Short mmCIF file of C-alpha atoms and ligand atoms in Angstrom, two decimals:
data_model
loop_
_atom_site.label_atom_id
_atom_site.label_comp_id
_atom_site.label_asym_id
_atom_site.label_seq_id
_atom_site.Cartn_x
_atom_site.Cartn_y
_atom_site.Cartn_z
CA MET I 1 7.81 -7.22 13.11
CA LYS I 2 5.86 -4.69 15.13
CA PHE I 3 6.13 -4.30 18.90
CA LEU I 4 2.76 -4.14 20.58
CA GLY I 5 2.65 -2.19 23.79
CA SER I 6 -0.44 -2.36 25.99
CA ILE I 7 -1.99 -0.28 28.72
CA VAL I 8 -5.03 -0.98 30.85
CA ILE I 9 -7.50 1.83 31.50
CA CYS I 10 -10.57 1.21 33.69
CA GLY I 11 -10.50 -2.50 33.01
CA MET I 12 -10.25 -1.94 29.24
CA LEU I 13 -7.22 -3.32 27.47
CA ILE I 14 -5.86 -0.78 25.07
CA LEU I 15 -3.26 -1.95 22.62
CA SER I 16 -0.95 0.62 21.20
CA ALA I 17 1.46 -0.28 18.46
CA ALA I 18 4.82 1.42 18.61
CA PRO I 19 5.66 2.00 14.94
CA ASN I 20 8.95 0.40 14.03
CA PHE I 21 9.68 3.00 11.38
CA ALA I 22 13.18 4.39 11.42
CA GLN I 23 13.06 8.11 12.11
CA SER I 24 12.76 9.74 8.70
CA LYS I 25 15.70 11.87 7.66
CA ILE I 26 13.85 13.36 4.70
CA ASP I 27 12.46 16.89 4.95
CA PRO I 28 8.79 16.77 3.84
CA LYS I 29 9.10 20.26 2.32
CA GLU I 30 11.68 19.02 -0.16
CA ILE I 31 9.53 16.22 -1.50
CA LYS I 32 6.06 17.74 -1.25
CA GLU I 33 5.72 18.43 -4.95
CA LYS I 34 6.78 15.01 -6.17
CA MET I 35 4.47 13.34 -3.62
CA GLN I 36 1.35 14.95 -5.05
CA TRP I 37 0.42 12.20 -7.51
CA PHE I 38 0.83 9.66 -4.72
CA ALA I 39 -1.38 11.66 -2.35
CA ASP I 40 -4.09 11.90 -5.02
CA ALA I 41 -3.81 8.29 -6.18
CA LYS I 42 -5.35 6.59 -3.11
CA LEU I 43 -5.29 3.08 -4.56
CA GLY I 44 -2.39 0.95 -5.73
CA ILE I 45 -2.27 -2.72 -6.65
CA PHE I 46 0.60 -4.75 -5.22
CA ILE I 47 1.72 -7.85 -7.11
CA HIS I 48 3.72 -10.62 -5.49
CA ALA I 49 4.90 -12.68 -8.45
CA GLY I 50 7.52 -15.30 -7.77
CA ILE I 51 8.48 -18.96 -7.86
CA TYR I 52 6.65 -19.53 -4.55
CA SER I 53 3.43 -19.59 -6.60
CA VAL I 54 4.46 -22.95 -8.10
CA ASN I 55 3.69 -24.85 -4.89
CA GLY I 56 1.59 -22.08 -3.37
CA ILE I 57 3.80 -21.66 -0.29
CA ASP I 58 4.89 -18.61 1.73
CA GLU I 59 7.01 -16.29 -0.37
CA SER I 60 10.67 -16.74 0.65
CA TRP I 61 9.74 -17.15 4.33
CA SER I 62 8.87 -20.84 3.84
CA PHE I 63 12.53 -21.85 3.52
CA HIS I 64 13.83 -19.16 5.86
CA ASN I 65 11.45 -20.43 8.56
CA LYS I 66 12.40 -24.03 7.70
CA LYS I 67 8.90 -25.08 6.65
CA VAL I 68 10.51 -26.53 3.51
CA THR I 69 14.14 -27.14 2.71
CA TYR I 70 15.99 -24.60 0.60
CA ALA I 71 16.55 -27.29 -2.04
CA ASP I 72 12.81 -28.03 -2.26
CA TYR I 73 12.00 -24.35 -2.40
CA MET I 74 14.41 -23.83 -5.27
CA LYS I 75 12.96 -26.79 -7.20
CA GLN I 76 10.05 -24.47 -7.88
CA LEU I 77 12.28 -22.67 -10.40
CA LYS I 78 11.59 -25.55 -12.76
CA GLY I 79 7.83 -25.06 -12.54
CA PHE I 80 7.62 -21.31 -13.13
CA THR I 81 6.33 -21.01 -16.70
CA LEU I 82 4.35 -17.74 -17.12
CA LYS I 83 2.80 -19.54 -20.06
CA ASN I 84 -0.43 -17.54 -19.84
CA TYR I 85 1.12 -14.24 -18.75
CA ASN I 86 -0.80 -11.39 -20.30
CA PRO I 87 0.49 -8.06 -19.00
CA ALA I 88 -2.11 -6.14 -21.03
CA ALA I 89 -4.90 -8.05 -19.28
CA TRP I 90 -3.29 -7.38 -15.90
CA ALA I 91 -3.05 -3.69 -16.67
CA ASP I 92 -6.68 -3.64 -17.85
CA LEU I 93 -7.82 -5.21 -14.61
CA ILE I 94 -5.76 -2.76 -12.56
CA ALA I 95 -7.19 0.16 -14.53
CA GLN I 96 -10.66 -1.25 -14.03
CA SER I 97 -10.14 -1.37 -10.24
CA GLY I 98 -9.57 2.39 -10.25
CA ALA I 99 -5.97 2.05 -9.05
CA ARG I 100 -3.55 4.77 -10.12
CA TYR I 101 -0.35 2.83 -9.46
CA SER I 102 0.89 -0.70 -9.20
CA VAL I 103 3.93 -2.19 -7.47
CA ILE I 104 5.42 -5.51 -8.57
CA THR I 105 8.13 -7.67 -7.01
CA THR I 106 11.35 -7.32 -8.98
CA LYS I 107 13.17 -9.48 -6.40
CA HIS I 108 11.82 -10.95 -3.17
CA HIS I 109 13.84 -12.18 -0.16
CA ASP I 110 14.55 -15.43 -2.05
CA GLY I 111 16.83 -13.48 -4.38
CA VAL I 112 15.12 -14.57 -7.60
CA ALA I 113 15.09 -11.61 -9.98
CA MET I 114 11.93 -11.27 -12.05
CA TYR I 115 13.90 -9.57 -14.84
CA ASP I 116 17.14 -10.27 -16.71
CA THR I 117 19.70 -9.22 -14.13
CA LYS I 118 23.30 -9.24 -15.28
CA MET I 119 24.55 -9.34 -11.69
CA ASN I 120 24.07 -13.11 -11.28
CA ASP I 121 22.23 -16.07 -12.80
CA LEU I 122 19.36 -16.24 -10.35
CA SER I 123 16.52 -14.85 -12.41
CA ILE I 124 13.34 -16.16 -14.01
CA VAL I 125 15.00 -15.39 -17.35
CA LYS I 126 18.01 -17.66 -16.80
CA ALA I 127 16.72 -20.22 -14.32
CA THR I 128 13.07 -20.97 -15.15
CA PRO I 129 11.12 -22.23 -18.18
CA ALA I 130 9.46 -18.80 -18.36
CA LYS I 131 12.76 -17.49 -19.83
CA ARG I 132 11.48 -13.94 -19.88
CA ASP I 133 11.48 -10.65 -18.06
CA MET I 134 8.12 -9.89 -16.43
CA ILE I 135 8.73 -6.30 -15.55
CA LYS I 136 9.29 -4.39 -18.80
CA PRO I 137 6.14 -5.57 -20.62
CA PHE I 138 4.05 -4.98 -17.50
CA PHE I 139 5.33 -1.43 -17.00
CA GLU I 140 4.76 -0.70 -20.70
CA GLU I 141 1.12 -1.74 -20.41
CA LEU I 142 0.62 0.23 -17.21
CA ARG I 143 2.13 3.35 -18.75
CA LYS I 144 -0.17 3.09 -21.78
CA ARG I 145 -3.04 3.37 -19.29
CA ASN I 146 -1.48 6.22 -17.33
CA ILE I 147 -0.86 4.08 -14.27
CA LYS I 148 2.31 4.75 -12.30
CA CYS I 149 4.84 1.93 -12.03
CA GLY I 150 6.38 0.74 -8.78
CA ALA I 151 9.27 -1.68 -8.23
CA TYR I 152 9.30 -3.78 -5.05
CA PHE I 153 12.88 -4.74 -4.20
CA SER I 154 14.09 -6.78 -1.24
CA LEU I 155 17.35 -5.41 0.10
CA LEU I 156 18.06 -8.62 1.94
CA ASP I 157 18.73 -11.65 -0.24
CA TRP I 158 18.76 -14.94 1.62
CA SER I 159 19.97 -16.87 -1.43
CA ASN I 160 23.13 -14.93 -1.97
CA SER I 161 26.22 -16.55 -0.45
CA ASN I 162 27.65 -13.12 0.38
CA TYR I 163 24.57 -12.10 2.33
CA THR I 164 24.77 -12.42 6.12
CA GLY I 165 21.40 -14.11 6.73
CA PHE I 166 19.97 -17.35 5.37
CA LEU I 167 17.89 -19.61 7.62
CA LYS I 168 16.11 -18.48 10.77
CA ASP I 169 18.18 -18.46 14.00
CA SER I 170 21.55 -18.59 12.25
CA SER I 171 23.67 -16.46 10.01
CA ARG I 172 26.34 -17.13 7.39
CA TYR I 173 28.81 -14.77 8.94
CA ALA I 174 29.03 -11.68 11.12
CA LEU I 175 29.49 -8.58 9.09
CA SER I 176 32.19 -7.30 11.46
CA ASP I 177 34.26 -10.44 10.71
CA ASP I 178 34.27 -10.01 6.97
CA TYR I 179 33.70 -6.54 5.53
CA PRO I 180 35.04 -7.45 2.07
CA ARG I 181 32.36 -10.14 1.81
CA TRP I 182 29.66 -7.63 2.80
CA ASP I 183 31.06 -5.25 0.21
CA ARG I 184 30.63 -7.92 -2.45
CA PHE I 185 26.99 -8.22 -1.42
CA ARG I 186 26.55 -4.47 -1.51
CA ALA I 187 27.94 -4.41 -5.04
CA LEU I 188 25.32 -7.00 -6.02
CA PHE I 189 22.23 -5.37 -4.56
CA GLN I 190 23.23 -1.85 -5.51
CA GLY I 191 24.08 -3.07 -8.99
CA GLN I 192 20.59 -4.52 -9.29
CA ILE I 193 19.04 -1.28 -8.09
CA LYS I 194 20.99 0.56 -10.80
CA GLU I 195 19.82 -1.94 -13.41
CA ILE I 196 16.16 -1.60 -12.44
CA ASN I 197 16.43 2.17 -12.25
CA THR I 198 17.93 2.37 -15.72
CA LEU I 199 15.93 -0.36 -17.44
CA PHE I 200 12.47 0.40 -16.05
CA LYS I 201 12.66 3.88 -14.50
CA PRO I 202 10.16 3.13 -11.72
CA ASP I 203 7.94 6.00 -10.58
CA LEU I 204 8.08 4.44 -7.14
CA TRP I 205 10.61 2.25 -5.32
CA TRP I 206 9.15 -0.10 -2.74
CA PHE I 207 12.00 -1.45 -0.61
CA ASP I 208 11.56 -4.29 1.83
CA GLY I 209 13.68 -6.27 4.26
CA ASP I 210 15.62 -3.30 5.61
CA TRP I 211 15.21 -4.55 9.19
CA GLU I 212 18.21 -6.90 9.03
CA HIS I 213 20.76 -4.07 8.72
CA ASN I 214 21.06 -0.40 9.59
CA ALA I 215 21.29 2.62 7.31
CA GLU I 216 25.06 2.63 7.37
CA GLU I 217 25.32 -1.04 6.46
CA TRP I 218 22.87 -0.74 3.55
CA GLU I 219 24.35 2.65 2.63
CA SER I 220 20.79 3.95 2.52
CA GLN I 221 21.78 7.53 1.79
CA LYS I 222 23.92 6.44 -1.14
CA VAL I 223 21.12 4.16 -2.41
CA ARG I 224 18.68 7.07 -2.28
CA HIS I 225 21.15 9.24 -4.14
CA LEU I 226 21.86 6.65 -6.80
CA ILE I 227 18.13 6.30 -7.49
CA LEU I 228 17.40 10.01 -7.57
CA SER I 229 20.43 10.99 -9.64
CA GLY I 230 19.11 8.91 -12.54
CA ASN I 231 15.41 9.20 -11.79
CA PRO I 232 14.83 12.43 -9.81
CA ASP I 233 11.04 12.20 -9.48
CA ALA I 234 10.99 8.67 -8.10
CA ILE I 235 9.17 8.21 -4.81
CA ILE I 236 10.83 5.89 -2.29
CA ASN I 237 8.88 4.02 0.41
CA GLY I 238 9.93 4.17 4.04
CA ARG I 239 11.75 0.84 4.31
CA LEU I 240 15.22 2.23 3.73
CA GLN I 241 16.18 2.88 7.34
CA GLY I 242 15.10 6.50 7.44
CA TYR I 243 15.80 7.48 3.83
CA GLY I 244 12.35 6.96 2.32
CA ASP I 245 9.51 9.35 1.59
CA TYR I 246 6.44 7.71 3.14
CA GLU I 247 5.38 5.10 5.69
CA THR I 248 4.01 1.63 5.05
CA PRO I 249 1.98 0.11 7.91
CA GLU I 250 1.68 -3.51 6.81
CA GLN I 251 -1.60 -5.37 7.41
CA ASN I 252 -2.14 -3.06 10.40
CA PHE I 253 -5.20 -0.84 10.42
CA PRO I 254 -4.71 2.46 12.21
CA VAL I 255 -7.38 3.40 14.75
CA SER I 256 -6.30 6.98 15.33
CA ARG I 257 -5.22 9.08 12.36
CA PRO I 258 -1.53 8.53 11.53
CA LYS I 259 0.59 11.64 11.92
CA TYR I 260 2.63 10.98 8.79
CA ASN I 261 2.38 13.28 5.81
CA TRP I 262 2.09 10.33 3.47
CA TRP I 263 1.31 6.74 4.28
CA GLU I 264 0.05 3.61 2.59
CA LEU I 265 -1.53 0.53 4.13
CA CYS I 266 -0.33 -2.56 2.29
CA MET I 267 -2.73 -5.47 2.61
CA THR I 268 -3.35 -8.95 1.23
CA THR I 269 -6.66 -10.04 -0.35
CA ASN I 270 -6.57 -13.32 1.59
CA ASP I 271 -3.90 -13.86 4.27
CA ASN I 272 -0.92 -14.29 1.93
CA TRP I 273 1.08 -12.07 -0.40
CA GLY I 274 1.84 -14.65 -3.05
CA PHE I 275 -0.46 -17.24 -4.62
CA HIS I 276 -1.33 -19.66 -1.83
CA HIS I 277 -3.80 -22.38 -0.94
CA ASP I 278 -5.62 -20.04 1.38
CA ASP I 279 -9.35 -19.38 1.15
CA ASN I 280 -9.64 -16.65 3.71
CA TRP I 281 -10.61 -14.10 1.08
CA LYS I 282 -11.69 -10.66 2.14
CA THR I 283 -15.07 -9.81 0.66
CA PRO I 284 -15.51 -6.79 -1.64
CA TYR I 285 -17.44 -5.09 1.18
CA GLU I 286 -14.54 -5.61 3.59
CA VAL I 287 -11.96 -4.39 1.09
CA ILE I 288 -14.03 -1.29 0.25
CA THR I 289 -14.57 -0.41 3.92
CA ILE I 290 -10.83 -0.78 4.61
CA PHE I 291 -10.00 1.31 1.55
CA VAL I 292 -12.39 4.07 2.57
CA ASP I 293 -11.04 4.02 6.10
CA ALA I 294 -7.45 4.50 4.84
CA VAL I 295 -8.45 7.35 2.53
CA SER I 296 -10.56 9.10 5.17
CA ASN I 297 -7.48 9.06 7.41
CA GLY I 298 -5.28 10.60 4.73
CA GLY I 299 -3.64 7.39 3.46
CA ASN I 300 -3.56 5.07 0.47
CA LEU I 301 -4.33 1.37 0.15
CA LEU I 302 -1.89 -0.92 -1.65
CA LEU I 303 -4.00 -4.02 -2.24
CA ASP I 304 -2.13 -7.19 -3.09
CA MET I 305 -2.66 -9.93 -5.63
CA GLY I 306 -0.68 -13.13 -5.97
CA PRO I 307 -0.69 -14.49 -9.52
CA LYS I 308 -0.22 -18.19 -10.25
CA GLU I 309 2.97 -19.57 -11.81
CA ASP I 310 1.42 -19.48 -15.31
CA GLY I 311 0.66 -15.77 -14.94
CA THR I 312 -3.08 -16.01 -14.32
CA ILE I 313 -4.77 -14.24 -11.44
CA PRO I 314 -7.06 -16.19 -9.07
CA ASP I 315 -10.77 -15.58 -9.75
CA GLU I 316 -11.45 -14.34 -6.23
CA GLN I 317 -8.89 -11.56 -6.67
CA VAL I 318 -10.26 -10.64 -10.07
CA ASN I 319 -13.70 -10.41 -8.52
CA VAL I 320 -12.57 -8.16 -5.65
CA LEU I 321 -10.79 -5.82 -8.06
CA LYS I 322 -13.81 -5.61 -10.36
CA GLU I 323 -16.27 -4.92 -7.54
CA LEU I 324 -13.94 -2.33 -6.06
CA GLY I 325 -13.61 -0.80 -9.52
CA ALA I 326 -17.38 -0.58 -10.03
CA TRP I 327 -17.74 1.08 -6.64
CA ASN I 328 -14.89 3.50 -7.44
CA LYS I 329 -16.43 4.36 -10.77
CA LYS I 330 -19.62 5.43 -9.07
CA HIS I 331 -17.98 7.15 -6.08
CA GLY I 332 -14.62 8.32 -7.47
CA GLU I 333 -15.40 11.99 -6.85
CA ALA I 334 -15.42 11.29 -3.08
CA ILE I 335 -12.13 9.35 -3.17
CA PHE I 336 -9.59 10.46 -5.76
CA ASN I 337 -7.98 13.88 -5.44
CA THR I 338 -9.56 14.39 -2.02
CA VAL I 339 -7.95 14.87 1.38
CA GLY I 340 -8.60 13.14 4.71
CA GLY I 341 -11.93 14.03 6.28
CA LEU I 342 -13.36 15.16 9.60
CA PRO I 343 -11.45 14.48 12.80
CA GLN I 344 -13.07 11.82 14.96
CA GLY I 345 -16.15 12.85 16.86
CA HIS I 346 -18.06 14.87 14.25
CA PHE I 347 -19.55 11.96 12.34
CA TYR I 348 -19.57 8.30 13.28
CA GLY I 349 -18.08 7.04 10.06
CA PRO I 350 -15.37 7.83 7.54
CA SER I 351 -15.35 11.05 5.56
CA THR I 352 -13.22 12.93 3.02
CA LEU I 353 -13.05 16.51 1.82
CA SER I 354 -12.58 18.10 -1.58
CA LYS I 355 -9.25 19.92 -1.77
CA ASP I 356 -10.95 23.30 -1.43
CA SER I 357 -12.91 21.85 1.52
CA THR I 358 -16.27 23.06 0.27
CA SER I 359 -17.54 19.51 -0.26
CA LEU I 360 -17.68 17.05 2.58
CA TYR I 361 -18.20 13.37 1.72
CA LEU I 362 -19.76 11.06 4.30
CA PHE I 363 -19.42 7.29 3.90
CA LEU I 364 -22.22 5.12 5.25
CA HIS I 365 -21.19 1.65 6.31
CA GLY I 366 -23.42 -1.36 6.46
CA HIS I 367 -26.62 -0.32 4.71
CA VAL I 368 -27.57 2.49 7.06
CA SER I 369 -30.73 4.39 6.30
CA GLY I 370 -32.84 6.61 8.50
CA THR I 371 -31.55 9.82 10.05
CA LEU I 372 -27.85 10.54 10.46
CA MET I 373 -26.25 13.19 12.61
CA VAL I 374 -23.19 15.40 11.98
CA LYS I 375 -21.80 17.67 14.70
CA GLY I 376 -19.77 20.85 14.79
CA ILE I 377 -20.27 22.16 11.23
CA ILE I 378 -20.24 25.95 11.46
CA ASN I 379 -20.89 26.48 7.74
CA LYS I 380 -24.15 26.91 5.96
CA ILE I 381 -25.02 23.76 4.00
CA THR I 382 -26.30 24.53 0.51
CA GLU I 383 -27.15 21.03 -0.67
CA ILE I 384 -26.86 17.37 0.25
CA SER I 385 -26.90 14.70 -2.45
CA VAL I 386 -26.09 11.03 -2.93
CA VAL I 387 -22.87 10.49 -4.90
CA GLY I 388 -23.30 8.50 -8.10
CA ASN I 389 -27.07 8.58 -7.74
CA GLY I 390 -27.88 12.28 -7.73
CA ALA I 391 -30.78 12.09 -5.26
CA GLN I 392 -31.14 15.27 -3.17
CA LEU I 393 -31.57 14.71 0.54
CA THR I 394 -33.33 16.83 3.14
CA HIS I 395 -31.70 17.92 6.36
CA LYS I 396 -32.56 19.82 9.50
CA VAL I 397 -30.37 21.86 11.86
CA VAL I 398 -31.31 21.07 15.42
CA GLY I 399 -30.52 22.95 18.64
CA LYS I 400 -28.86 26.08 17.21
CA ILE I 401 -29.13 28.70 19.95
CA SER I 402 -29.08 32.26 18.64
CA TRP I 403 -26.71 33.68 21.27
CA SER I 404 -24.24 30.77 21.17
CA PRO I 405 -21.28 30.25 18.79
CA VAL I 406 -21.79 26.48 19.08
CA PRO I 407 -23.33 25.17 15.84
CA GLY I 408 -26.47 23.04 15.84
CA LEU I 409 -26.57 19.37 14.99
CA VAL I 410 -27.22 18.46 11.38
CA TYR I 411 -29.71 15.63 10.87
CA ILE I 412 -29.82 14.16 7.37
CA ASP I 413 -32.61 11.91 6.10
CA VAL I 414 -31.34 8.94 4.10
CA PRO I 415 -34.08 6.92 2.42
CA GLU I 416 -33.55 3.23 1.78
CA ASN I 417 -33.90 3.53 -1.99
CA VAL I 418 -30.69 5.56 -2.43
CA LEU I 419 -28.41 3.00 -0.79
CA ASP I 420 -25.47 1.45 -2.61
CA LYS I 421 -24.94 -2.29 -2.30
CA TYR I 422 -21.63 -1.68 -0.48
CA ILE I 423 -21.08 1.82 0.88
CA THR I 424 -23.31 4.81 0.18
CA VAL I 425 -21.66 8.22 -0.05
CA LEU I 426 -23.32 11.57 0.73
CA LYS I 427 -21.99 14.86 -0.58
CA VAL I 428 -22.54 17.78 1.73
CA LYS I 429 -22.01 21.00 -0.19
CA LEU I 430 -20.95 23.95 1.95
CA GLU I 431 -21.30 27.63 1.16
CA LYS I 432 -17.66 28.31 2.13
CA PRO I 433 -14.58 26.20 3.03
CA LEU I 434 -15.27 23.97 6.04
CA LYS I 435 -15.13 25.55 9.48
CA LEU I 436 -15.41 23.24 12.45
CA TYR I 437 -16.40 23.83 16.02
CA ARG I 438 -14.02 21.74 18.16
CA GLY I 439 -15.03 22.89 21.63
CA GLN I 440 -16.73 21.24 24.55
CA GLY I 441 -20.21 22.64 24.20
CA GLY I 442 -19.85 25.97 25.93
CA LEU I 443 -17.64 24.66 28.70
CA ASN I 444 -14.67 26.51 27.30
C1 GLC L 501 6.92 -8.21 4.61
C2 GLC L 501 7.33 -9.59 4.19
C3 GLC L 501 7.22 -9.83 2.76
C4 GLC L 501 6.15 -9.11 2.00
C5 GLC L 501 6.04 -7.69 2.45
C6 GLC L 501 4.92 -6.93 1.80
O1 GLC L 501 7.95 -7.36 4.78
O2 GLC L 501 8.62 -9.89 4.59
O3 GLC L 501 7.19 -11.18 2.52
O4 GLC L 501 6.54 -9.11 0.69
O5 GLC L 501 5.93 -7.62 3.82
O6 GLC L 501 4.63 -5.75 2.46
#
């Protein structure tokens, strides 16, 4: 989906991704207040639940890309049982991970609603042995634990006969040839959005699939209005052709800090969104480093799980969430309710800041001990400690010249015995809110 541009500098190939986000039409000032819980939340858990888990094949894309026939794909309806679905256990696991919100598929591109839609018969309630709505009981359990509830909804619906697209490289009809047919589709998807908004009152709407039509064709502005008129505090992700509140780089790790006010990296735990026969699991260490990287750059991580057709969650995913949760429990002060950390160049690793910017948190990747260096801190440091461990560390300011405004280098001693098994976090307490030297060492 993303266009990759590339430039060559001094023999080095530099890839730069041109974001494919539609220019946002939403004024950040208007939504600042309602975005606060999202900015503080840092971690969300994404859930791709759907009939694709029956055979463990690509969600919706497998028939669209003609890997399986549509008929074979739809046979999975008969195998979707949810017979061991335990929304309370899911919500417990999510709470244990430290996540503050969770987003579940209410309808993927295959058009199968995961709740009792009245707009058509294609739902797990009417067309599968599960015969039940997954969403309401899950949201109830999340809310009991104070976790915000998000609804993923695919605007495009390749199953619906009034939708333009179906299989790759072809289309059912051109919208310009049959507006009344497109209007029938709009009535369906907007009707479902109204249902979900009324039945479940999501705190967050996570749209997907907007790339097949423009804002006018989806009636994005109207969709935004219909959500907010019934549910004014809802947050809307950026996949609504310019009418969302925040950006969603998907599986793409930013190298330089994104310029968006709010953004969220959505990422799989292996290489697939739904349950799949795929063993390329990310390790807890990898997930934690990616999470920390997103937070230090001012973003959130929306980490995905793909439950099986019976409603159980693969052990590897449970393990990642538990390890991440244990790490969060110990280091939460450096993550939740913080803001993005130092600009690049001051410290060779991720960092965050307390909101009043009197505490600077430094994240140490890969079992580093010895002496670390931080540059450009003008403030007086009152104390350095190890988060979740309490050990006090010694430091030395090196090269501070009395007549120069350029601050000295801060060297911090990190003994081996304070290290965390994944990422160690140091808290640097400052006398006053952080002041940085950003110059070129007396050359300007
Ligand atoms: C993409 C895919 C979709 C997946 C989503 C999650 O847009 O089309 O299958 O659900 O990303 O971010």
